[in-house]
mmCIF file of C-alpha atoms and ligand atoms in Angstrom:
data_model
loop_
_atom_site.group_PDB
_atom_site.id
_atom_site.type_symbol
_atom_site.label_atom_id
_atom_site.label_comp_id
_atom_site.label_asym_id
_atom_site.label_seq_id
_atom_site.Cartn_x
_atom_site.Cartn_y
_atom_site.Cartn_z
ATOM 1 C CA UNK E 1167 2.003 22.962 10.174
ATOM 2 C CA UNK E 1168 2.962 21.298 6.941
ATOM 3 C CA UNK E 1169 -0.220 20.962 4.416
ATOM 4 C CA UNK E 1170 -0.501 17.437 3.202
ATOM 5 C CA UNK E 1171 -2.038 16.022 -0.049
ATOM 6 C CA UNK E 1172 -2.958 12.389 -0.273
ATOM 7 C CA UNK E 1173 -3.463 11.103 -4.212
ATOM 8 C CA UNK E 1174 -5.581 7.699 -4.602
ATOM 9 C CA UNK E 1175 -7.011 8.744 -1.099
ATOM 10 C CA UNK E 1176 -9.752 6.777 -1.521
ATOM 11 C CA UNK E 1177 -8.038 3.324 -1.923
ATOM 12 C CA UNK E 1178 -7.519 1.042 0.537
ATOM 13 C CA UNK E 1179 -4.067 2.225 2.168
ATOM 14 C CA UNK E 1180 -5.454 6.064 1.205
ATOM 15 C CA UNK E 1181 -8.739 5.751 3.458
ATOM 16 C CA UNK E 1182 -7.063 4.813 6.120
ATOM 17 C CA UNK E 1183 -3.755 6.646 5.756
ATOM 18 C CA UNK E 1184 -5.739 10.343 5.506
ATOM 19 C CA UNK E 1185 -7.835 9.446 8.646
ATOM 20 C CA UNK E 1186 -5.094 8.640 10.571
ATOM 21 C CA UNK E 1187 -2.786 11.903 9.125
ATOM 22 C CA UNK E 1188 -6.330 14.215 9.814
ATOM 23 C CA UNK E 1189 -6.267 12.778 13.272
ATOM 24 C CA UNK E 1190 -2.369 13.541 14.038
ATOM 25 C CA UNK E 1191 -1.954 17.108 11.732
ATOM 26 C CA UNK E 1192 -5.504 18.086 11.858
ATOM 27 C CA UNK E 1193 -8.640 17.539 9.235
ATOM 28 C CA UNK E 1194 -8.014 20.851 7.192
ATOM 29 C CA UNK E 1195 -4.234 20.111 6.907
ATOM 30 C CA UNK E 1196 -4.702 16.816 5.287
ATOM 31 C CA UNK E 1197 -6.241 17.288 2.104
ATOM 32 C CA UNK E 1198 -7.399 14.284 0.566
ATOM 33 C CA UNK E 1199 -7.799 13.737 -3.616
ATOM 34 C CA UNK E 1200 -8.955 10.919 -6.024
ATOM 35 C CA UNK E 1201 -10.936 10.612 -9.266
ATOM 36 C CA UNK E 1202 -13.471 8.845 -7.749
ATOM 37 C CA UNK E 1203 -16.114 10.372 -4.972
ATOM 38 C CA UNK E 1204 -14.305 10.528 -1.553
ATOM 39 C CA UNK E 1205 -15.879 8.087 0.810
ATOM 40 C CA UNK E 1206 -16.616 7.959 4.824
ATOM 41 C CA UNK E 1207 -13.852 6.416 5.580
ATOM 42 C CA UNK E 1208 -11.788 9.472 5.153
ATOM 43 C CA UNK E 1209 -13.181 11.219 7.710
ATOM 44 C CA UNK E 1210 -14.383 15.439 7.795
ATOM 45 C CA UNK E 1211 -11.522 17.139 5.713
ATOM 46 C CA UNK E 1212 -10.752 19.131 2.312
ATOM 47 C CA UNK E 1213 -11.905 16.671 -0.458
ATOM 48 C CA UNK E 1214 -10.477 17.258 -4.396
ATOM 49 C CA UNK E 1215 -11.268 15.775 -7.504
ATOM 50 C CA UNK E 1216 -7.601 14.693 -8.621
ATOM 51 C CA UNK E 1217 -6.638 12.871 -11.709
ATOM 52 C CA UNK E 1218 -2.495 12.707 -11.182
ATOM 53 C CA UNK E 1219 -2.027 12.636 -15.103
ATOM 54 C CA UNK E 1220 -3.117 15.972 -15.259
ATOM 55 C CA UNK E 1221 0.010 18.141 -14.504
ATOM 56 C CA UNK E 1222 -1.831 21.663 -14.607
ATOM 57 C CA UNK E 1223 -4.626 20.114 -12.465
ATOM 58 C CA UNK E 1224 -1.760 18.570 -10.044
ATOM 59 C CA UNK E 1225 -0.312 21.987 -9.960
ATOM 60 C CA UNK E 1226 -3.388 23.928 -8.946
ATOM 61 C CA UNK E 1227 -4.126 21.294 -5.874
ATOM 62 C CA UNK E 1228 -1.104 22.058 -4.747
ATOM 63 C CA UNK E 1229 -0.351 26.104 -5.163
ATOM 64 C CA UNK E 1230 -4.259 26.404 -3.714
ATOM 65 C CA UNK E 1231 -3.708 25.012 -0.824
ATOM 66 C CA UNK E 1232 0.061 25.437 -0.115
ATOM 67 C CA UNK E 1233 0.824 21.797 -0.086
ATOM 68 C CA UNK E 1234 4.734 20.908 0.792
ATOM 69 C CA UNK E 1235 4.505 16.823 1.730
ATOM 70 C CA UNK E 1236 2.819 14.650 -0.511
ATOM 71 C CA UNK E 1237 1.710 10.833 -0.505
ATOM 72 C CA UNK E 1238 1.509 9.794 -3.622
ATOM 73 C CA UNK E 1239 -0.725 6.590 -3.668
ATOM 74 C CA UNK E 1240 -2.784 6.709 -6.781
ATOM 75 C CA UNK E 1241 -1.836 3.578 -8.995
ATOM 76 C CA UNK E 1242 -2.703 0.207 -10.598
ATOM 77 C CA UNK E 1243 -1.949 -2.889 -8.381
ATOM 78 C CA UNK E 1244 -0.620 -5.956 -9.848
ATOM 79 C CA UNK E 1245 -3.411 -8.444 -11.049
ATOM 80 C CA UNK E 1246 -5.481 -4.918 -12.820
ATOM 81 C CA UNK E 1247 -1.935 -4.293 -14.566
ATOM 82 C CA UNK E 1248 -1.535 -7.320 -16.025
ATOM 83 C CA UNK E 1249 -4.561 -6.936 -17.745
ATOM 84 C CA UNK E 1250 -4.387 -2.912 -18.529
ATOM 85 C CA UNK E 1251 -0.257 -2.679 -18.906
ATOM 86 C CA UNK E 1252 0.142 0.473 -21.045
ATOM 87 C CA UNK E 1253 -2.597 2.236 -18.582
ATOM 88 C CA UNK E 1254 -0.345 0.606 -15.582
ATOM 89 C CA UNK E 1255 2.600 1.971 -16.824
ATOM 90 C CA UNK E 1256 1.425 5.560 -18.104
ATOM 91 C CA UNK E 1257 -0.205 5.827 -14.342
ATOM 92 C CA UNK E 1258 2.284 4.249 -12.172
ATOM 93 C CA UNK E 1259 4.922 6.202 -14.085
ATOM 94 C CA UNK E 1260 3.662 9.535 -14.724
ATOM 95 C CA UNK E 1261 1.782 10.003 -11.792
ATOM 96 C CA UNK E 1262 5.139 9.506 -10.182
ATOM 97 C CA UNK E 1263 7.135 11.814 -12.511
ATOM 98 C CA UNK E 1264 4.899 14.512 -12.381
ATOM 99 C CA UNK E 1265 4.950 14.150 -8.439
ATOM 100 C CA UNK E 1266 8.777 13.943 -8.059
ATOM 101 C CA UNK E 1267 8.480 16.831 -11.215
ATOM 102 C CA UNK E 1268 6.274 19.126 -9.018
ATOM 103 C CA UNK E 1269 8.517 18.449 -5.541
ATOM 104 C CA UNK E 1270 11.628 19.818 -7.429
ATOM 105 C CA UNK E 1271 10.236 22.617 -8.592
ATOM 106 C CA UNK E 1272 8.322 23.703 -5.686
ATOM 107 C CA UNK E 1273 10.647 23.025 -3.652
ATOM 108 C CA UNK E 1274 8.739 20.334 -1.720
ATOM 109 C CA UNK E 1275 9.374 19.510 1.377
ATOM 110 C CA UNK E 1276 8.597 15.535 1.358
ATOM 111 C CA UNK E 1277 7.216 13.133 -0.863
ATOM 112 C CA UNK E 1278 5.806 9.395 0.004
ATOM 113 C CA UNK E 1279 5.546 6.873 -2.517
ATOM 114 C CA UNK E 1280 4.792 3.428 -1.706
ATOM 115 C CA UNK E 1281 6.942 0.552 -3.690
ATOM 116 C CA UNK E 1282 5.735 -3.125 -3.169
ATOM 117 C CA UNK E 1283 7.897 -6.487 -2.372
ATOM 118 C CA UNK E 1284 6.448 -6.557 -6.389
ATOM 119 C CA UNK E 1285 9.995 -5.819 -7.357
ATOM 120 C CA UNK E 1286 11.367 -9.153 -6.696
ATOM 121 C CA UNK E 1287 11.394 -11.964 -9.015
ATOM 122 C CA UNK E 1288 11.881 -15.526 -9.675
ATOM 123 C CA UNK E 1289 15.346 -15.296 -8.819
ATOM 124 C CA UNK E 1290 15.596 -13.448 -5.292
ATOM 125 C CA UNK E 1291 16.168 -15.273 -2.362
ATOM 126 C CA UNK E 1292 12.774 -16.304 -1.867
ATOM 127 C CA UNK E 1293 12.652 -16.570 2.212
ATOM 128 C CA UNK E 1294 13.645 -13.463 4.226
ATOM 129 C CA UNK E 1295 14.455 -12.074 1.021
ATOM 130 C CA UNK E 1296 17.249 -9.160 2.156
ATOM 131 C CA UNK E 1297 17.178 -5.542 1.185
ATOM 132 C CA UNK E 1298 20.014 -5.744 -1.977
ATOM 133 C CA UNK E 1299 18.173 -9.333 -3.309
ATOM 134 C CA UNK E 1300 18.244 -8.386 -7.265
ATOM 135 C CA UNK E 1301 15.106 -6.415 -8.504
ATOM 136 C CA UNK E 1302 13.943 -8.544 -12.020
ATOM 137 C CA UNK E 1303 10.163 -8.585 -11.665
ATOM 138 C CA UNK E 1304 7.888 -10.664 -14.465
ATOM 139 C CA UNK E 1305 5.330 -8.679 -13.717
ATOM 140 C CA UNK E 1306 3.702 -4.973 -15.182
ATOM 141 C CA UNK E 1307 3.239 -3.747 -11.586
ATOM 142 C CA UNK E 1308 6.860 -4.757 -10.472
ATOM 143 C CA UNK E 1309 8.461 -3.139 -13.328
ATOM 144 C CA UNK E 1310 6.896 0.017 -12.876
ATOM 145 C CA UNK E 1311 7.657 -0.564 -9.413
ATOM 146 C CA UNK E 1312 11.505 -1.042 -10.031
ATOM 147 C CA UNK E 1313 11.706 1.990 -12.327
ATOM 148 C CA UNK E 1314 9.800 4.289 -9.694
ATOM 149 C CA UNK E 1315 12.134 3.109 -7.123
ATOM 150 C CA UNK E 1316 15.057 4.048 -9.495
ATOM 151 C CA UNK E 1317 13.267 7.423 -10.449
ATOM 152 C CA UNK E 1318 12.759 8.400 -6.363
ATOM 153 C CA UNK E 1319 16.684 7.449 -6.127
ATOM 154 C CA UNK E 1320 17.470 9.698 -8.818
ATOM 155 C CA UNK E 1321 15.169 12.660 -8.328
ATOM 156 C CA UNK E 1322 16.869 12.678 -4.431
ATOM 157 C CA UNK E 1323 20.227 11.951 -5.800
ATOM 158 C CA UNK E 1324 20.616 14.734 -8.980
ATOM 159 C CA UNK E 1325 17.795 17.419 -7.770
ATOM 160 C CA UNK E 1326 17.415 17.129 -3.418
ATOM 161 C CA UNK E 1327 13.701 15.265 -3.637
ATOM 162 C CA UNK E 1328 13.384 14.333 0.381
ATOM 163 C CA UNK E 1329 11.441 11.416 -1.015
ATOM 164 C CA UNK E 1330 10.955 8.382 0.960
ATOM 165 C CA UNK E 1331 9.511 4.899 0.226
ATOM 166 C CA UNK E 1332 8.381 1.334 1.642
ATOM 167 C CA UNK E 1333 8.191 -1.697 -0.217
ATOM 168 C CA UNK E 1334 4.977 -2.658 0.881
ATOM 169 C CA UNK E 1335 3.308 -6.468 1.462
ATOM 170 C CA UNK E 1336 0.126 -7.562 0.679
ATOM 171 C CA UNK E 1337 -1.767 -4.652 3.127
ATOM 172 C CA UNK E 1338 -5.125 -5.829 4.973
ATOM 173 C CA UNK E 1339 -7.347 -3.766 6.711
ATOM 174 C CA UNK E 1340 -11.350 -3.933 7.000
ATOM 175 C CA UNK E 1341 -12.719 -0.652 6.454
ATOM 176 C CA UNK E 1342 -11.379 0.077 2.649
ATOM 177 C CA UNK E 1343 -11.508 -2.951 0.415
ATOM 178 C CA UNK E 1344 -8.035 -3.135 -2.189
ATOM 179 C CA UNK E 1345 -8.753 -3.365 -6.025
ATOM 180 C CA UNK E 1346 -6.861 -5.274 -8.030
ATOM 181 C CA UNK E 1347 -4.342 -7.123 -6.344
ATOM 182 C CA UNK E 1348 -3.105 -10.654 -5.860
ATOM 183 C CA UNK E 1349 -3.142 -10.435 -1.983
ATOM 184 C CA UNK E 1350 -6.785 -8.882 -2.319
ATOM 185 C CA UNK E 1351 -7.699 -12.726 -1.394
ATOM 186 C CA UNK E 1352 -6.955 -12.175 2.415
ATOM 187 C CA UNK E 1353 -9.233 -9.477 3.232
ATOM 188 C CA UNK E 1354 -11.859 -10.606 0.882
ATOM 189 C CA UNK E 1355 -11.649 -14.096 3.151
ATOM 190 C CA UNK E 1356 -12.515 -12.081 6.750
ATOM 191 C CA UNK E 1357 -15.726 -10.546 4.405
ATOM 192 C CA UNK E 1358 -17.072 -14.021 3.246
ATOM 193 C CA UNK E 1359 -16.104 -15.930 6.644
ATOM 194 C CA UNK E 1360 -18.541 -13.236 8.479
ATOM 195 C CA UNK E 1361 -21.327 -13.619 5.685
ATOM 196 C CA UNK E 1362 -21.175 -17.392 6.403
ATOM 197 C CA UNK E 1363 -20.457 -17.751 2.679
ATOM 198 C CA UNK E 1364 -18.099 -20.763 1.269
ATOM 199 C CA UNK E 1365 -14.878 -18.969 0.108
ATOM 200 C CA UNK E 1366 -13.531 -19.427 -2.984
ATOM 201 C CA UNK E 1367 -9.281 -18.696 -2.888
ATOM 202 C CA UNK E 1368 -7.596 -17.838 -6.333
ATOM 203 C CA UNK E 1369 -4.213 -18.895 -4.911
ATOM 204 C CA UNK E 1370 -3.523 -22.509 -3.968
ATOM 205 C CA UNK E 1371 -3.525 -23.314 -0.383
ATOM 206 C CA UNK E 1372 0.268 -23.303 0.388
ATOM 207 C CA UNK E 1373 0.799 -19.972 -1.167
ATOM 208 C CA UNK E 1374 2.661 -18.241 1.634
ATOM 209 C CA UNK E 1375 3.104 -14.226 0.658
ATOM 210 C CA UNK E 1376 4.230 -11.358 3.229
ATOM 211 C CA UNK E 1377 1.719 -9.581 4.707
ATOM 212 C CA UNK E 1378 1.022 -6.570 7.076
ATOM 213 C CA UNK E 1379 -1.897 -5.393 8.664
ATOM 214 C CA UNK E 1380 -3.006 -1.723 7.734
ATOM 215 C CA UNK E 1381 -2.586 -0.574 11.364
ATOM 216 C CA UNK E 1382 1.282 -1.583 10.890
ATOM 217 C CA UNK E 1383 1.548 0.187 7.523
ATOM 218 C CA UNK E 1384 -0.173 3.545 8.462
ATOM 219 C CA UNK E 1385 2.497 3.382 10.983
ATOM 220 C CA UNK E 1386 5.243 2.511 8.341
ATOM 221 C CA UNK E 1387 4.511 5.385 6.797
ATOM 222 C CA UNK E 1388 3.937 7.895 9.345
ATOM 223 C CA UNK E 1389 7.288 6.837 11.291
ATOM 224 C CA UNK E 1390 9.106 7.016 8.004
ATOM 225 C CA UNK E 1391 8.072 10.590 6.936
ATOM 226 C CA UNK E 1392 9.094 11.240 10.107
ATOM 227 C CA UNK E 1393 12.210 10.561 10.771
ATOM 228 C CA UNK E 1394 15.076 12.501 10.318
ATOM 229 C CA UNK E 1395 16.547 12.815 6.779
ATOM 230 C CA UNK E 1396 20.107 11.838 8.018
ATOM 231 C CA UNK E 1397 18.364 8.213 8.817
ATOM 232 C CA UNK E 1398 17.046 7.544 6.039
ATOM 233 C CA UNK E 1399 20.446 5.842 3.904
ATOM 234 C CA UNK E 1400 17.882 3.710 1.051
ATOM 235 C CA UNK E 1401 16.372 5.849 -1.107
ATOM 236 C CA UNK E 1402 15.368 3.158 -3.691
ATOM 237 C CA UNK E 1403 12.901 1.828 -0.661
ATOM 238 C CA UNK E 1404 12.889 0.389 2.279
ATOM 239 C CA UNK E 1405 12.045 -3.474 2.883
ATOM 240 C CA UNK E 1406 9.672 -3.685 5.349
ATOM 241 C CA UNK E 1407 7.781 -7.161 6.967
ATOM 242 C CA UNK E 1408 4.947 -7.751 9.135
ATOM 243 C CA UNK E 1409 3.688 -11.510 8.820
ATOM 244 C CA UNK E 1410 3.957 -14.454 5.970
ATOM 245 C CA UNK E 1411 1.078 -16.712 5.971
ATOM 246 C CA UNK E 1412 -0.465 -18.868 3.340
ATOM 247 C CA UNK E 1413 -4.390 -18.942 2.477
ATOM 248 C CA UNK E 1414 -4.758 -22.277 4.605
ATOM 249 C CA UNK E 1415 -3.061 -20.919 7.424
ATOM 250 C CA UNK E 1416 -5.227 -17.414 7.702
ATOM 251 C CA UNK E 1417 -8.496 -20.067 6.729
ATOM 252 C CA UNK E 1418 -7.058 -22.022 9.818
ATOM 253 C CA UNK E 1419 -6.569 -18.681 11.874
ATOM 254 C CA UNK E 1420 -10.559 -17.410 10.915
ATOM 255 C CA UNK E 1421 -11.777 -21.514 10.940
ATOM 256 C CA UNK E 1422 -10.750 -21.254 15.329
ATOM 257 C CA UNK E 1423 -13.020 -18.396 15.378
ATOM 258 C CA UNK E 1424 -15.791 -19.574 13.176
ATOM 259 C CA UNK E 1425 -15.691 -22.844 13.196
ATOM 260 C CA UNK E 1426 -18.343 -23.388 10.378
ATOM 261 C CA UNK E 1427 -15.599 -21.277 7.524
ATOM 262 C CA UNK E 1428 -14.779 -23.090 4.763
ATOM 263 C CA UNK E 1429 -12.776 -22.953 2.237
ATOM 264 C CA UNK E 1430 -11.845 -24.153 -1.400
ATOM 265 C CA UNK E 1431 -8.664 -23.704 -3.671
ATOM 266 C CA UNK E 1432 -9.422 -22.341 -7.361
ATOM 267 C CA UNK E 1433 -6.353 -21.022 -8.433
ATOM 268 C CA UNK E 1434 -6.359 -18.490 -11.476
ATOM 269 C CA UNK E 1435 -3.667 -15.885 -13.093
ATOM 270 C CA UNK E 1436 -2.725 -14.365 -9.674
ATOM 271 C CA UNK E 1437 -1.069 -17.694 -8.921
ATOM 272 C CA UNK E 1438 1.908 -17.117 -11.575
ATOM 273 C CA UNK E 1439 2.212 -13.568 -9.697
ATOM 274 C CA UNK E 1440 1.943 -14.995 -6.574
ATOM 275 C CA UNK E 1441 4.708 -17.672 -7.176
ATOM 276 C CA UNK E 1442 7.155 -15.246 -8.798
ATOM 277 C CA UNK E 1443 7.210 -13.326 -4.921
ATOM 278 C CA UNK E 1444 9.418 -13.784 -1.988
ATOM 279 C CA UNK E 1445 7.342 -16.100 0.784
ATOM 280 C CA UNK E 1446 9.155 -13.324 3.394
ATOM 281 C CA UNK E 1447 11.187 -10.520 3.539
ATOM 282 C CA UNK E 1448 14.337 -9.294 5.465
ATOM 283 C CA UNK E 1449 13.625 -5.960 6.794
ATOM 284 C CA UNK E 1450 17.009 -5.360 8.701
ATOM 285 C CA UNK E 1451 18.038 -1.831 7.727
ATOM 286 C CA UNK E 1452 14.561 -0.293 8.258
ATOM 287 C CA UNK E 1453 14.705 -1.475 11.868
ATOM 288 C CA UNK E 1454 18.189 0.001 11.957
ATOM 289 C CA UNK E 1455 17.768 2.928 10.695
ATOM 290 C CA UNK E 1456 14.397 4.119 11.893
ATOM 291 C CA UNK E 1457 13.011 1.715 14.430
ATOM 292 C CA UNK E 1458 10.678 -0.168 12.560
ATOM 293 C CA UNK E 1459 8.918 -2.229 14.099
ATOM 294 C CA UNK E 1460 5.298 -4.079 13.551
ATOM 295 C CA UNK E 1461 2.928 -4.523 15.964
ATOM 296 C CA UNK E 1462 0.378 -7.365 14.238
ATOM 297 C CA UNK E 1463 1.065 -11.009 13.899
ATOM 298 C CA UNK E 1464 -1.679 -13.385 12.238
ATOM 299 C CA UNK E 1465 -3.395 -13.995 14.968
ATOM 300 C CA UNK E 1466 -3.992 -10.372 16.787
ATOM 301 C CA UNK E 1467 -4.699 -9.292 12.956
ATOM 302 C CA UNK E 1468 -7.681 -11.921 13.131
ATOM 303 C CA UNK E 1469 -9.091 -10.709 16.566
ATOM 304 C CA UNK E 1470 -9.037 -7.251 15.669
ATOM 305 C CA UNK E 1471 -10.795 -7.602 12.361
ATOM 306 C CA UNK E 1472 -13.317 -10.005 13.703
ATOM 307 C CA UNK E 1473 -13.887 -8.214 16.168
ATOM 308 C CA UNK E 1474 -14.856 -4.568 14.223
ATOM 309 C CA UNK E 1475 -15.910 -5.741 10.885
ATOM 310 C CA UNK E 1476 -19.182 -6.994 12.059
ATOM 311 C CA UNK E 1477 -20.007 -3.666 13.377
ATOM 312 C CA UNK E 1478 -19.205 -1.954 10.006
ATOM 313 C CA UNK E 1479 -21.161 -4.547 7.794
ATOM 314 C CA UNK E 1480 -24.179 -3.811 10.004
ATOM 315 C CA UNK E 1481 -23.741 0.291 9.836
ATOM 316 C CA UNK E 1482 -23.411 -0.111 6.119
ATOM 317 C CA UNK E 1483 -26.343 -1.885 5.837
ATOM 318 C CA UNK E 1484 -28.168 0.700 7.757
ATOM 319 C CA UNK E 1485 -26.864 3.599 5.754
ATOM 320 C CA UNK E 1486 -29.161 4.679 2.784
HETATM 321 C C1 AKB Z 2519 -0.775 -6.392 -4.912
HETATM 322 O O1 AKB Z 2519 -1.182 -7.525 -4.583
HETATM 323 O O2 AKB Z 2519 -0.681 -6.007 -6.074
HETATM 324 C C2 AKB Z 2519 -0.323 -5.457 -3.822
HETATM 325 C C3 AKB Z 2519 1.146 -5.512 -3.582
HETATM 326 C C4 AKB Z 2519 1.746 -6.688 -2.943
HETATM 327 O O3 AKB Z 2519 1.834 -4.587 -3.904
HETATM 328 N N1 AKB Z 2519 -1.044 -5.730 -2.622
#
């Protein structure tokens, strides 16, 4: 059984992402790491404090526990690293260098690294945008997000890294809450529509982004680091899709539910971010090559959060 180790595991992809991997490889092969307290979301497993600048530290996590695949999550999303751009760089990069570093010299097995539809610009094809669009972001995040992709290429390419990589939509789920981001906005809105509270959007209504529900990309990921390495023919990473919705069309989707939501449009600085992203993406080759395929459109999304987020407000409330 390989032993796993999750960085930024207690994120929002990284909470959800180590339960599911504790459930499928067992709790004591998934060891889970952040430098921030590890929360219940995670589930009953090996817990490490884990800062992924720290080489030496990085190195001990992984000799002690015999680690061979790891998922390296820990970063800055887009709206934080336009605000904290050397930190976003010096983490997105070197966390990533010193993972790819340690895999080629321990002879890793597999790495995981998640890219983000962040690497597009102004001046990709802005519907279905395909897998070989060009990469010229205007944002922090996307550029470290380009230059990781090129790194993971490289590292496979010159050294034998087996590391694999999705470029990831805006991700909503409703047990971890994201940080930072400019698709934050559409699991905040769930949140606010339960607490009967007005919502206020920072994009403008007609906004449309790609989005997947986290269910789809705990799958993405799993599937991926599963397949065989003969499939996998990008190692950049992959373009994957879910749904594309705008804020008035989830409002609309959470409005048939609870008919009393409402909504109002204050855009801010995510908006620039938000227009300088592809409305939808072309995910042809990762269906090809490893069979990806989602299972969550807007509306099932909706239902299934509605229908378990109540549940969780109500337990947190309970809990001391
Ligand atoms: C963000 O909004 O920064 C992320 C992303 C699309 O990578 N959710």
């Amino acid at each position: 059984m390989n032993k796993i180790l999750i960085t930024g595991a207690c994120g929002q992809l990284g909470s959800e992402l180590t339960a599911a991997l504790r459930k499928v490889q067992g709790s004591e092969n998934v060891i889970a790491s952040d430098i921030t307290e590890p929360n219940p979301n995670l589930g009953e497993g090996p817990f490490e404090y884990l800062d992924v600048l720290d080489r030496t530290r990085f190195e001990e996590v992984i000799e002690n526990y015999n680690i061979s695949v790891i998922f390296h999550l820990a970063a800055l999303l887009s709206a934080n690293a336009e605000k904290k751009s050397d930190l976003a760089w010096r983490l997105n990069m070197d966390g990533l260098l010193n993972t790819l570093n340690i895999a080629r010299e321990k002879q890793l097995k597999k790495i995981f690294w998640p890219s983000s539809i962040a690497v597009f610009g102004p001046d990709a094809q802005k519907i279905k945008t395909p897998q070989g669009s060009p990469c010229n972001p205007t944002t922090v995040y996307g550029i470290t997000k380009v230059a990781g992709e090129q790194w993971c290429a490289y590292y496979h390419k010159k050294f034998g890294v087996d590391v694999r990589s999705l470029r990831y939509p805006g991700l909503i789920g409703y047990k971890a809450m994201p940080g930072g981001g400019t698709t934050d906005y559409a699991v905040d809105i769930y949140h606010k529509a339960l607490a009967v509270e007005r919502f206020s959007c920072f994009l403008e209504k007609d906004s449309a982004l790609p989005m997947m529900y986290m269910d789809d990309a705990v799958k993405a990921a799993i599937d991926l680091m599963q397949s065989p390495s003969e499939k996998i023919t990008i190692r950049t990473s992959y373009n994957i899709s879910a749904v594309s919705f705008t804020p008035e069309q989830i409002a609309a989707s959470i409005k048939k539910r609870i008919p009393d939501f409402e909504i109002e449009y204050e855009p801010d600085y995510r908006q620039e971010i938000a227009e300088s992203w592809p409305d939808s993406i072309d995910d042809t080759p990762a269906r090809n090559d490893w069979n990806w395929a989602p299972q969550y459109d807007l509306e099932r999304m909706t239902d299934d959060i509605l229908e378990n987020l109540p549940a969780l407000i109500q337990k947190d409330a309970l809990s001391p």
